[in-house]
Every structure is written in C-alpha cells, then in structure tokens.
PDB file of C-alpha atoms in Angstrom:
ATOM      1  CA  MET A   1      91.599  96.935  76.770  1.00 97.00           C
ATOM      2  CA  ASP A   2      88.187  96.548  77.783  1.00 98.00           C
ATOM      3  CA  LEU A   3      88.005  94.147  81.264  1.00 98.00           C
ATOM      4  CA  VAL A   4      84.275  92.986  81.248  1.00 99.00           C
ATOM      5  CA  LEU A   5      83.677  91.946  85.279  1.00 99.00           C
ATOM      6  CA  VAL A   6      80.689  89.362  84.921  1.00 98.00           C
ATOM      7  CA  SER A   7      78.218  90.289  88.142  1.00 97.00           C
ATOM      8  CA  VAL A   8      76.803  87.005  88.792  1.00 96.00           C
ATOM      9  CA  ARG A   9      79.866  85.418  90.061  1.00 96.00           C
ATOM     10  CA  GLY A  10      81.740  84.369  93.619  1.00 93.00           C
ATOM     11  CA  PHE A  11      80.347  82.833  96.893  1.00 92.00           C
ATOM     12  CA  CYS A  12      77.064  81.020  96.636  1.00 91.00           C
ATOM     13  CA  ALA A  13      74.951  80.503  99.609  1.00 91.00           C
ATOM     14  CA  GLY A  14      76.140  77.268 100.469  1.00 91.00           C
ATOM     15  CA  VAL A  15      79.781  78.076 100.670  1.00 92.00           C
ATOM     16  CA  VAL A  16      79.063  81.237 102.507  1.00 94.00           C
ATOM     17  CA  ARG A  17      77.039  79.122 105.205  1.00 95.00           C
ATOM     18  CA  ALA A  18      79.939  76.689 105.392  1.00 95.00           C
ATOM     19  CA  ILE A  19      82.890  79.149 105.871  1.00 96.00           C
ATOM     20  CA  GLN A  20      80.317  81.054 108.488  1.00 96.00           C
ATOM     21  CA  THR A  21      80.134  77.918 110.035  1.00 97.00           C
ATOM     22  CA  VAL A  22      83.543  77.381 110.781  1.00 97.00           C
ATOM     23  CA  GLU A  23      83.898  80.780 111.870  1.00 97.00           C
ATOM     24  CA  LYS A  24      81.303  80.663 114.163  1.00 97.00           C
ATOM     25  CA  ALA A  25      82.606  77.496 115.510  1.00 97.00           C
ATOM     26  CA  LEU A  26      85.850  78.956 116.392  1.00 97.00           C
ATOM     27  CA  GLU A  27      84.433  81.982 117.826  1.00 96.00           C
ATOM     28  CA  LEU A  28      81.661  80.181 120.169  1.00 96.00           C
ATOM     29  CA  LEU A  29      83.639  76.816 120.715  1.00 95.00           C
ATOM     30  CA  GLN A  30      87.000  77.831 120.358  1.00 89.00           C
ATOM     31  CA  ALA A  31      90.218  76.463 118.509  1.00 91.00           C
ATOM     32  CA  PRO A  32      90.702  73.704 117.573  1.00 95.00           C
ATOM     33  CA  ILE A  33      87.971  73.131 115.289  1.00 98.00           C
ATOM     34  CA  TYR A  34      88.600  69.992 112.930  1.00 98.00           C
ATOM     35  CA  VAL A  35      86.708  70.194 109.797  1.00 98.00           C
ATOM     36  CA  LYS A  36      86.522  66.723 107.423  1.00 96.00           C
ATOM     37  CA  HIS A  37      87.914  67.576 103.949  1.00 93.00           C
ATOM     38  CA  LYS A  38      88.326  71.377 102.460  1.00 91.00           C
ATOM     39  CA  ILE A  39      85.286  72.893 103.706  1.00 90.00           C
ATOM     40  CA  VAL A  40      85.173  74.761 100.095  1.00 89.00           C
ATOM     41  CA  HIS A  41      87.481  73.974  97.301  1.00 88.00           C
ATOM     42  CA  ASN A  42      89.295  77.208  97.438  1.00 91.00           C
ATOM     43  CA  HIS A  43      93.567  77.344  98.752  1.00 91.00           C
ATOM     44  CA  PHE A  44      92.978  81.148  99.902  1.00 92.00           C
ATOM     45  CA  VAL A  45      89.668  80.519 101.942  1.00 93.00           C
ATOM     46  CA  ILE A  46      91.303  77.382 103.518  1.00 95.00           C
ATOM     47  CA  GLU A  47      94.676  79.160 104.551  1.00 96.00           C
ATOM     48  CA  SER A  48      92.348  81.802 106.231  1.00 95.00           C
ATOM     49  CA  LEU A  49      90.607  79.193 108.434  1.00 97.00           C
ATOM     50  CA  LYS A  50      93.702  77.536 109.169  1.00 97.00           C
ATOM     51  CA  GLN A  51      95.294  80.882 110.900  1.00 96.00           C
ATOM     52  CA  LYS A  52      92.217  81.196 112.958  1.00 96.00           C
ATOM     53  CA  GLY A  53      92.301  77.617 114.217  1.00 96.00           C
ATOM     54  CA  ALA A  54      90.765  75.095 111.753  1.00 98.00           C
ATOM     55  CA  ILE A  55      92.387  72.131 111.130  1.00 98.00           C
ATOM     56  CA  PHE A  56      91.616  70.531 107.881  1.00 98.00           C
ATOM     57  CA  ILE A  57      91.586  66.369 107.997  1.00 97.00           C
ATOM     58  CA  ASP A  58      90.664  63.403 105.675  1.00 94.00           C
ATOM     59  CA  ASP A  59      91.166  60.588 108.177  1.00 95.00           C
ATOM     60  CA  LEU A  60      88.875  60.649 111.294  1.00 96.00           C
ATOM     61  CA  GLU A  61      91.773  58.802 112.942  1.00 96.00           C
ATOM     62  CA  GLU A  62      93.360  62.364 113.022  1.00 96.00           C
ATOM     63  CA  VAL A  63      90.551  63.741 115.288  1.00 97.00           C
ATOM     64  CA  PRO A  64      90.936  63.438 119.133  1.00 96.00           C
ATOM     65  CA  GLN A  65      88.062  61.730 120.694  1.00 94.00           C
ATOM     66  CA  GLY A  66      85.449  63.919 121.831  1.00 94.00           C
ATOM     67  CA  SER A  67      86.696  67.239 119.449  1.00 97.00           C
ATOM     68  CA  PHE A  68      84.499  69.139 117.504  1.00 98.00           C
ATOM     69  CA  LEU A  69      84.360  68.123 113.406  1.00 98.00           C
ATOM     70  CA  VAL A  70      82.614  70.050 111.145  1.00 98.00           C
ATOM     71  CA  PHE A  71      81.383  68.329 107.448  1.00 97.00           C
ATOM     72  CA  SER A  72      82.238  70.368 104.751  1.00 94.00           C
ATOM     73  CA  ALA A  73      79.845  72.042 102.151  1.00 92.00           C
ATOM     74  CA  HIS A  74      80.221  68.857  99.702  1.00 94.00           C
ATOM     75  CA  GLY A  75      78.471  66.044 102.173  1.00 95.00           C
ATOM     76  CA  ILE A  76      79.347  62.869 103.354  1.00 96.00           C
ATOM     77  CA  ALA A  77      78.750  59.242 102.892  1.00 96.00           C
ATOM     78  CA  PRO A  78      76.796  57.686 105.923  1.00 96.00           C
ATOM     79  CA  ASN A  79      79.684  55.254 107.186  1.00 96.00           C
ATOM     80  CA  VAL A  80      82.091  58.704 107.576  1.00 97.00           C
ATOM     81  CA  ARG A  81      78.938  59.975 109.965  1.00 97.00           C
ATOM     82  CA  GLN A  82      78.812  56.528 111.715  1.00 97.00           C
ATOM     83  CA  GLN A  83      82.443  56.469 112.451  1.00 97.00           C
ATOM     84  CA  ALA A  84      82.405  60.048 113.662  1.00 97.00           C
ATOM     85  CA  ILE A  85      79.590  59.218 115.861  1.00 97.00           C
ATOM     86  CA  ASP A  86      81.690  56.017 117.134  1.00 96.00           C
ATOM     87  CA  ARG A  87      84.722  57.907 117.949  1.00 95.00           C
ATOM     88  CA  GLY A  88      82.355  60.322 119.926  1.00 97.00           C
ATOM     89  CA  LEU A  89      83.257  63.553 117.972  1.00 98.00           C
ATOM     90  CA  LYS A  90      80.916  66.305 118.237  1.00 98.00           C
ATOM     91  CA  ILE A  91      79.155  66.837 114.541  1.00 98.00           C
ATOM     92  CA  ILE A  92      78.532  70.124 113.206  1.00 98.00           C
ATOM     93  CA  ASP A  93      76.958  69.390 109.594  1.00 97.00           C
ATOM     94  CA  ALA A  94      77.827  72.214 106.985  1.00 96.00           C
ATOM     95  CA  THR A  95      76.474  70.239 104.058  1.00 96.00           C
ATOM     96  CA  CYS A  96      75.126  72.371 101.615  1.00 94.00           C
ATOM     97  CA  GLY A  97      71.128  72.133 101.709  1.00 92.00           C
ATOM     98  CA  LEU A  98      71.164  71.356  97.786  1.00 92.00           C
ATOM     99  CA  VAL A  99      73.601  68.482  98.054  1.00 95.00           C
ATOM    100  CA  THR A 100      71.465  67.204 101.120  1.00 95.00           C
ATOM    101  CA  LYS A 101      68.490  67.002  98.601  1.00 94.00           C
ATOM    102  CA  VAL A 102      70.332  64.702  96.267  1.00 96.00           C
ATOM    103  CA  HIS A 103      71.703  62.512  99.318  1.00 97.00           C
ATOM    104  CA  SER A 104      67.486  62.377 100.285  1.00 96.00           C
ATOM    105  CA  ALA A 105      66.362  61.426  96.592  1.00 96.00           C
ATOM    106  CA  VAL A 106      68.918  58.444  96.510  1.00 97.00           C
ATOM    107  CA  LEU A 107      67.711  57.186  99.899  1.00 96.00           C
ATOM    108  CA  ARG A 108      64.043  57.681  98.648  1.00 96.00           C
ATOM    109  CA  PHE A 109      64.630  55.464  95.188  1.00 97.00           C
ATOM    110  CA  LYS A 110      66.414  53.130  97.576  1.00 97.00           C
ATOM    111  CA  LYS A 111      63.550  52.527  99.492  1.00 97.00           C
ATOM    112  CA  MET A 112      61.270  52.213  96.313  1.00 96.00           C
ATOM    113  CA  GLY A 113      63.624  49.643  94.836  1.00 96.00           C
ATOM    114  CA  ILE A 114      64.722  51.836  92.242  1.00 98.00           C
ATOM    115  CA  PRO A 115      68.584  52.133  91.715  1.00 98.00           C
ATOM    116  CA  THR A 116      70.046  55.643  90.991  1.00 98.00           C
ATOM    117  CA  ILE A 117      72.034  57.044  88.157  1.00 98.00           C
ATOM    118  CA  VAL A 118      74.364  59.740  89.558  1.00 98.00           C
ATOM    119  CA  ILE A 119      75.920  61.731  86.590  1.00 97.00           C
ATOM    120  CA  GLY A 120      78.964  63.231  87.968  1.00 96.00           C
ATOM    121  CA  HIS A 121      82.657  62.967  88.578  1.00 96.00           C
ATOM    122  CA  LYS A 122      83.282  59.608  90.461  1.00 96.00           C
ATOM    123  CA  ASP A 123      86.087  61.102  92.357  1.00 95.00           C
ATOM    124  CA  HIS A 124      84.792  64.151  93.348  1.00 95.00           C
ATOM    125  CA  VAL A 125      84.255  64.197  97.458  1.00 95.00           C
ATOM    126  CA  GLU A 126      80.384  65.079  96.784  1.00 96.00           C
ATOM    127  CA  VAL A 127      79.874  62.048  94.334  1.00 98.00           C
ATOM    128  CA  ILE A 128      81.768  60.058  96.783  1.00 97.00           C
ATOM    129  CA  GLY A 129      79.339  61.217  99.617  1.00 97.00           C
ATOM    130  CA  ILE A 130      76.244  60.810  97.209  1.00 98.00           C
ATOM    131  CA  THR A 131      77.143  56.902  96.047  1.00 98.00           C
ATOM    132  CA  GLY A 132      77.721  56.253  99.712  1.00 97.00           C
ATOM    133  CA  GLU A 133      74.257  56.643 100.654  1.00 96.00           C
ATOM    134  CA  SER A 134      73.770  53.466  98.490  1.00 95.00           C
ATOM    135  CA  ILE A 135      76.737  51.811  97.088  1.00 95.00           C
ATOM    136  CA  GLU A 136      74.661  48.751  95.895  1.00 95.00           C
ATOM    137  CA  THR A 137      71.821  50.953  94.130  1.00 96.00           C
ATOM    138  CA  THR A 138      74.055  53.504  92.450  1.00 98.00           C
ATOM    139  CA  PHE A 139      76.171  53.666  89.346  1.00 98.00           C
ATOM    140  CA  VAL A 140      78.374  56.687  88.259  1.00 98.00           C
ATOM    141  CA  VAL A 141      78.091  58.144  84.701  1.00 98.00           C
ATOM    142  CA  GLU A 142      80.807  60.537  83.657  1.00 97.00           C
ATOM    143  CA  ASN A 143      80.050  60.744  80.045  1.00 96.00           C
ATOM    144  CA  ILE A 144      78.079  59.695  77.056  1.00 97.00           C
ATOM    145  CA  ASP A 145      80.327  56.618  76.638  1.00 97.00           C
ATOM    146  CA  ASP A 146      79.432  55.633  80.258  1.00 98.00           C
ATOM    147  CA  VAL A 147      75.749  55.278  79.693  1.00 98.00           C
ATOM    148  CA  LYS A 148      76.486  52.130  77.687  1.00 96.00           C
ATOM    149  CA  LYS A 149      78.116  50.676  80.621  1.00 97.00           C
ATOM    150  CA  ILE A 150      75.081  51.046  82.890  1.00 97.00           C
ATOM    151  CA  PRO A 151      74.108  47.687  84.322  1.00 96.00           C
ATOM    152  CA  TYR A 152      70.339  47.318  83.733  1.00 95.00           C
ATOM    153  CA  ASP A 153      68.018  46.290  81.325  1.00 93.00           C
ATOM    154  CA  GLN A 154      66.483  48.928  79.048  1.00 94.00           C
ATOM    155  CA  ASN A 155      63.156  48.326  80.784  1.00 94.00           C
ATOM    156  CA  GLN A 156      64.472  48.656  84.354  1.00 96.00           C
ATOM    157  CA  GLU A 157      62.809  51.623  86.215  1.00 98.00           C
ATOM    158  CA  ILE A 158      65.650  54.078  86.990  1.00 98.00           C
ATOM    159  CA  SER A 159      66.305  57.578  88.585  1.00 98.00           C
ATOM    160  CA  VAL A 160      68.798  59.984  87.917  1.00 97.00           C
ATOM    161  CA  VAL A 161      70.425  62.986  89.801  1.00 97.00           C
ATOM    162  CA  THR A 162      73.593  64.774  89.250  1.00 96.00           C
ATOM    163  CA  GLN A 163      76.421  66.463  90.962  1.00 95.00           C
ATOM    164  CA  THR A 164      75.374  69.728  91.914  1.00 93.00           C
ATOM    165  CA  THR A 165      78.297  71.861  90.305  1.00 90.00           C
ATOM    166  CA  LEU A 166      78.377  70.287  86.679  1.00 90.00           C
ATOM    167  CA  SER A 167      77.578  72.228  83.668  1.00 86.00           C
ATOM    168  CA  LEU A 168      74.218  72.138  81.943  1.00 84.00           C
ATOM    169  CA  LEU A 169      76.154  71.524  78.890  1.00 85.00           C
ATOM    170  CA  ASP A 170      77.417  68.475  79.940  1.00 88.00           C
ATOM    171  CA  VAL A 171      75.060  66.780  81.467  1.00 93.00           C
ATOM    172  CA  ASP A 172      72.058  67.513  78.558  1.00 93.00           C
ATOM    173  CA  PRO A 173      73.784  65.141  76.011  1.00 96.00           C
ATOM    174  CA  ILE A 174      74.204  62.579  79.066  1.00 96.00           C
ATOM    175  CA  MET A 175      70.512  62.735  79.903  1.00 96.00           C
ATOM    176  CA  GLU A 176      69.668  62.548  76.491  1.00 96.00           C
ATOM    177  CA  ALA A 177      71.456  59.566  76.045  1.00 97.00           C
ATOM    178  CA  ILE A 178      69.781  57.744  79.265  1.00 97.00           C
ATOM    179  CA  ARG A 179      66.298  58.722  77.994  1.00 97.00           C
ATOM    180  CA  ALA A 180      67.085  57.030  74.760  1.00 97.00           C
ATOM    181  CA  ARG A 181      68.184  53.753  76.396  1.00 97.00           C
ATOM    182  CA  PHE A 182      65.707  53.742  79.293  1.00 97.00           C
ATOM    183  CA  HIS A 183      61.775  53.482  79.166  1.00 93.00           C
ATOM    184  CA  LYS A 184      61.041  54.327  82.805  1.00 96.00           C
ATOM    185  CA  ILE A 185      62.997  57.288  84.431  1.00 97.00           C
ATOM    186  CA  HIS A 186      62.420  59.536  87.633  1.00 96.00           C
ATOM    187  CA  GLU A 187      64.030  62.729  87.286  1.00 90.00           C
ATOM    188  CA  MET A 188      64.026  65.203  90.372  1.00 82.00           C
ATOM    189  CA  PRO A 189      61.154  67.884  89.757  1.00 69.00           C
ATOM    190  CA  THR A 190      63.795  70.523  89.223  1.00 68.00           C
ATOM    191  CA  SER A 191      67.787  69.894  87.932  1.00 73.00           C
ATOM    192  CA  THR A 192      70.026  68.937  90.965  1.00 83.00           C
ATOM    193  CA  ILE A 193      72.557  71.405  89.404  1.00 86.00           C
ATOM    194  CA  CYS A 194      72.751  73.900  91.936  1.00 89.00           C
ATOM    195  CA  TYR A 195      70.988  76.980  90.791  1.00 87.00           C
ATOM    196  CA  ALA A 196      74.109  78.873  91.654  1.00 89.00           C
ATOM    197  CA  THR A 197      76.044  77.405  89.388  1.00 90.00           C
ATOM    198  CA  THR A 198      73.533  77.526  86.373  1.00 91.00           C
ATOM    199  CA  ASN A 199      73.173  81.404  87.344  1.00 93.00           C
ATOM    200  CA  ARG A 200      77.138  81.626  86.766  1.00 94.00           C
ATOM    201  CA  GLN A 201      77.541  79.621  83.835  1.00 94.00           C
ATOM    202  CA  THR A 202      74.683  81.049  82.231  1.00 95.00           C
ATOM    203  CA  ALA A 203      75.731  84.750  83.160  1.00 96.00           C
ATOM    204  CA  LEU A 204      79.184  84.198  81.643  1.00 97.00           C
ATOM    205  CA  ASN A 205      78.106  82.592  78.565  1.00 96.00           C
ATOM    206  CA  GLU A 206      76.087  85.999  78.046  1.00 97.00           C
ATOM    207  CA  SER A 207      78.994  87.861  78.611  1.00 98.00           C
ATOM    208  CA  LEU A 208      81.261  86.115  75.981  1.00 98.00           C
ATOM    209  CA  ASP A 209      80.540  87.744  72.622  1.00 97.00           C
ATOM    210  CA  GLY A 210      83.526  89.388  71.283  1.00 97.00           C
ATOM    211  CA  ALA A 211      85.691  88.056  74.002  1.00 98.00           C
ATOM    212  CA  ASP A 212      89.189  87.287  73.062  1.00 96.00           C
ATOM    213  CA  LEU A 213      90.405  86.107  76.888  1.00 98.00           C
ATOM    214  CA  LEU A 214      88.904  84.477  79.647  1.00 99.00           C
ATOM    215  CA  ILE A 215      90.036  84.784  83.112  1.00 99.00           C
ATOM    216  CA  VAL A 216      88.295  82.701  85.676  1.00 99.00           C
ATOM    217  CA  VAL A 217      89.803  83.429  89.214  1.00 98.00           C
ATOM    218  CA  GLY A 218      89.087  79.841  90.992  1.00 97.00           C
ATOM    219  CA  ASP A 219      91.044  76.841  92.478  1.00 94.00           C
ATOM    220  CA  PRO A 220      91.945  73.999  89.847  1.00 94.00           C
ATOM    221  CA  GLN A 221      90.247  71.599  92.543  1.00 91.00           C
ATOM    222  CA  SER A 222      86.875  74.005  92.120  1.00 92.00           C
ATOM    223  CA  SER A 223      84.546  71.517  90.144  1.00 90.00           C
ATOM    224  CA  ASN A 224      82.412  74.839  89.396  1.00 92.00           C
ATOM    225  CA  SER A 225      85.623  76.541  88.390  1.00 95.00           C
ATOM    226  CA  VAL A 226      86.566  74.136  85.892  1.00 95.00           C
ATOM    227  CA  ARG A 227      83.356  74.248  84.312  1.00 94.00           C
ATOM    228  CA  LEU A 228      83.418  78.318  83.905  1.00 97.00           C
ATOM    229  CA  GLN A 229      86.818  77.854  82.022  1.00 98.00           C
ATOM    230  CA  GLU A 230      85.063  74.891  79.644  1.00 96.00           C
ATOM    231  CA  ILE A 231      82.427  77.218  78.899  1.00 96.00           C
ATOM    232  CA  GLY A 232      85.231  79.436  77.201  1.00 98.00           C
ATOM    233  CA  GLN A 233      87.033  77.079  75.889  1.00 98.00           C
ATOM    234  CA  ARG A 234      83.689  75.481  74.097  1.00 96.00           C
ATOM    235  CA  ARG A 235      83.493  78.712  72.629  1.00 97.00           C
ATOM    236  CA  GLY A 236      86.975  79.031  70.873  1.00 98.00           C
ATOM    237  CA  ILE A 237      88.088  81.401  73.567  1.00 98.00           C
ATOM    238  CA  LYS A 238      91.681  81.237  75.459  1.00 98.00           C
ATOM    239  CA  SER A 239      90.151  80.468  78.871  1.00 99.00           C
ATOM    240  CA  LEU A 240      92.843  80.832  81.855  1.00 99.00           C
ATOM    241  CA  LEU A 241      92.101  79.354  85.436  1.00 98.00           C
ATOM    242  CA  ILE A 242      93.969  81.869  88.033  1.00 98.00           C
ATOM    243  CA  PRO A 243      93.843  80.746  91.566  1.00 97.00           C
ATOM    244  CA  SER A 244      95.967  83.895  92.318  1.00 97.00           C
ATOM    245  CA  PRO A 245      97.366  87.054  90.962  1.00 98.00           C
ATOM    246  CA  ALA A 246     100.738  85.219  91.140  1.00 97.00           C
ATOM    247  CA  PHE A 247      99.449  82.825  88.321  1.00 98.00           C
ATOM    248  CA  LEU A 248      99.042  85.916  85.643  1.00 98.00           C
ATOM    249  CA  ASP A 249     101.155  86.282  82.909  1.00 97.00           C
ATOM    250  CA  PRO A 250     101.361  90.088  81.082  1.00 97.00           C
ATOM    251  CA  SER A 251     102.136  88.368  77.828  1.00 97.00           C
ATOM    252  CA  ASP A 252      98.422  86.639  77.990  1.00 97.00           C
ATOM    253  CA  PHE A 253      97.258  90.374  77.532  1.00 97.00           C
ATOM    254  CA  THR A 254      99.461  91.418  74.835  1.00 93.00           C
ATOM    255  CA  THR A 255      96.879  91.216  72.070  1.00 94.00           C
ATOM    256  CA  ALA A 256      93.618  91.254  74.216  1.00 96.00           C
ATOM    257  CA  ARG A 257      91.435  93.502  73.534  1.00 97.00           C
ATOM    258  CA  ARG A 258      88.008  92.301  75.215  1.00 98.00           C
ATOM    259  CA  VAL A 259      88.743  90.353  78.291  1.00 99.00           C
ATOM    260  CA  VAL A 260      86.021  88.766  80.497  1.00 99.00           C
ATOM    261  CA  MET A 261      86.239  87.924  84.064  1.00 99.00           C
ATOM    262  CA  THR A 262      84.286  85.887  86.607  1.00 99.00           C
ATOM    263  CA  SER A 263      85.087  83.654  89.677  1.00 98.00           C
ATOM    264  CA  GLY A 264      83.896  80.443  91.167  1.00 95.00           C
ATOM    265  CA  ALA A 265      81.499  80.249  93.698  1.00 92.00           C
ATOM    266  CA  SER A 266      84.135  79.671  96.186  1.00 92.00           C
ATOM    267  CA  VAL A 267      86.075  82.475  95.626  1.00 95.00           C
ATOM    268  CA  PRO A 268      85.883  85.914  97.693  1.00 95.00           C
ATOM    269  CA  GLU A 269      85.493  88.853  96.261  1.00 96.00           C
ATOM    270  CA  VAL A 270      88.959  90.196  97.622  1.00 96.00           C
ATOM    271  CA  LEU A 271      90.571  87.792  96.075  1.00 97.00           C
ATOM    272  CA  PHE A 272      88.732  88.330  92.821  1.00 98.00           C
ATOM    273  CA  PHE A 273      89.553  92.024  92.858  1.00 98.00           C
ATOM    274  CA  SER A 274      93.164  91.079  93.794  1.00 98.00           C
ATOM    275  CA  VAL A 275      93.706  89.607  90.308  1.00 98.00           C
ATOM    276  CA  VAL A 276      91.457  92.593  89.062  1.00 98.00           C
ATOM    277  CA  HIS A 277      94.245  95.069  90.318  1.00 98.00           C
ATOM    278  CA  ALA A 278      97.003  93.020  89.135  1.00 98.00           C
ATOM    279  CA  ILE A 279      96.095  93.181  85.678  1.00 98.00           C
ATOM    280  CA  GLU A 280      95.389  96.921  86.040  1.00 98.00           C
ATOM    281  CA  SER A 281      99.400  97.405  87.541  1.00 97.00           C
ATOM    282  CA  PHE A 282     100.631  95.900  83.917  1.00 96.00           C
ATOM    283  CA  GLN A 283      97.393  96.600  81.276  1.00 95.00           C
ATOM    284  CA  SER A 284      95.372  99.914  80.424  1.00 95.00           C
ATOM    285  CA  VAL A 285      92.149  98.689  81.423  1.00 96.00           C
ATOM    286  CA  ASN A 286      88.551 100.202  80.767  1.00 97.00           C
ATOM    287  CA  ARG A 287      86.124  98.584  83.696  1.00 98.00           C
ATOM    288  CA  ILE A 288      83.184  97.053  81.982  1.00 98.00           C
ATOM    289  CA  TYR A 289      80.336  95.453  84.908  1.00 97.00           C
ATOM    290  CA  PHE A 290      78.048  93.004  82.868  1.00 97.00           C
ATOM    291  CA  GLY A 291      74.368  92.280  83.946  1.00 92.00           C
ATOM    292  CA  GLN A 292      73.018  92.808  87.741  1.00 91.00           C
ATOM    293  CA  PRO A 293      74.407  90.950  90.820  1.00 88.00           C
ATOM    294  CA  GLU A 294      72.130  88.102  92.030  1.00 86.00           C
ATOM    295  CA  LYS A 295      69.455  88.593  95.036  1.00 83.00           C
ATOM    296  CA  LYS A 296      71.587  87.315  97.851  1.00 81.00           C
ATOM    297  CA  VAL A 297      70.496  83.983  99.336  1.00 82.00           C
ATOM    298  CA  LEU A 298      71.486  83.082 103.035  1.00 82.00           C
ATOM    299  CA  PHE A 299      70.872  79.723 104.519  1.00 89.00           C
ATOM    300  CA  GLU A 300      70.899  78.997 108.244  1.00 93.00           C
ATOM    301  CA  LEU A 301      73.632  77.995 110.087  1.00 95.00           C
ATOM    302  CA  PRO A 302      73.517  74.554 111.764  1.00 96.00           C
ATOM    303  CA  LYS A 303      71.468  74.345 114.755  1.00 95.00           C
ATOM    304  CA  ALA A 304      74.649  72.494 116.281  1.00 95.00           C
ATOM    305  CA  LEU A 305      76.318  75.468 116.838  1.00 94.00           C
ATOM    306  CA  SER A 306      73.902  76.851 119.268  1.00 90.00           C
ATOM    307  CA  VAL A 307      73.181  73.477 120.917  1.00 91.00           C
ATOM    308  CA  PHE A 308      77.150  72.984 121.756  1.00 90.00           C
ATOM    309  CA  ALA A 309      77.704  76.309 122.900  1.00 84.00           C
ATOM    310  CA  GLY A 310      75.030  76.214 125.036  1.00 76.00           C
TER     311      GLY A 310
END
C-alpha cells in the first residue's frame, strides 16, 4: 500500500506563536498561567500544556484577580478584553496576526459607516471575536442561502471578510452570490483566508489523484482540519478525521492501495507520525513524500511577555 505524506501540513506560524507564548509565559512567569479558550483546537497540545501548568478557562470569573491571562490564537471580542482589564488581569495576547487584521478591517469599515458581511461559522470562537468588534454592523453568512437573508438593500455599500480557516471551495460560491446581489462591495486586497490554510488545502488537492483513502490527522473541533477532510469527500474519496492513533480502524485499510495523509494547522509532527507508525504496525507500507515543505514563517512573540518578566 502506498502511503502518501503531504509535505505541506501541520503547524502554521500563528499556532506556533500561540503555543510558544503559553510555554514562554510558564517559563518566565511561572504557573499557573490562565488561557481564555483552548489556545489551539488540538487535544494533544492542550493536555501537554495543562501538564506544564496552563489552566484553560471559558469564563473570566474563574481567573483570580491580578493573574496572568493569555488570549488564544482565535482572537477575542472587545467586551471580553475590557472585562479582563476591569478584573485587573495581566493580559498576554496570542491572537494570530492574520485574525487581528480581520478585526481591524471590521473596525475600519465601521468608522466609514459601512456594514461588514462575515463569511464563517457563527458559533466558531474566531467569528464570535470578529463580530464582537461591532455587533450592530456585522452579519454572519454561513452558506449561499444566508446571502438572501442579509438585511440590506442591493444599493447598500457593504464590506466582506472571511473566517481565516475556511475553504476557498466554500467561500468562492458565497462570494459570487454576494457580488450578484450587491453593487458596492469592499473586499480586502487579499483574501482573509489564512495563507497557511490555503497552502494546505491546495497541496492536499494536488496529492489526491488516484487516492482511495484520505487520513487527516486533526481534532474534530479544528475548523481547518474539517475543511481538509471535506476536500477529500468532495472528490468522492473516503476521508477520515483521526485525532490520534487510538481512532484508527485497520479494516479501513483492507482494500486501500493509495492512502493520502495530511494534518491540520494545530497538529504537532510527533502526533502526525504517531498515526503514521500506527498504520505501519498493521499494514505493509511504501512511504511517498508529496511536494516540498513550505517555507517556515515565524511570528514575533507578544511584547507583554518581556514586559511582565521585567
């Protein structure tokens, strides 16, 4: 059986920065370090950080006054930030820079008096943070049908941003529907879909020719991992989302001749290869490496770390 490992996979720069932020905070400031929401959507990563002294919370009331608080890579709404300030918490913001750009765009358009259509999943923490910048001037669109529900006249000047972890395959038809309905649309100079998300989707799509099984190593809560699984499903390929080796079923590989493997942006290499090794333990495998690894990009850690460390 050929096991095709897609080289463009795994951690993106925003995830690396977020994880390193928590690790550095634990090193410089010592435990406990509180983190608002899961720093990234991956159980393996979260458990590792918990063991080092990180405490993940959803309600700021759980955080003792004066404690250190890290905001996750997904971003945060202004009212939550203000609540943290009011409680005297020492904030370390690990929001991905690409997500921050989307927040800034919503605020810029708000000042111009232009409402913003947010293409994304309304219950996703990133979208909750984006719309939190201006509840009264944002409207979330999840699919083409939602475009009909946008509460503005066709002559209304609007702006459009997207959740950074979506698939271009999902966004493009929604954008076409929006363009067909509205005459004056402000779009970002470049798509607000994260470049790493796009790179992973493109590399996977190119690797799937002749595949009869796709394995995506990733957490079911990870939007970008689910989008990778959907790429395989759209092409009629049996596509499985595997959080860890424990979720593998050898029977899925019985008739497979070409299996493609990739991983979501919040999946560490050690977890990816633990799944590879588990497959090799019950199946004779010919490893094939598809494509070239992407150029590594590093984001600077939050300045608050050095400020609080003195």
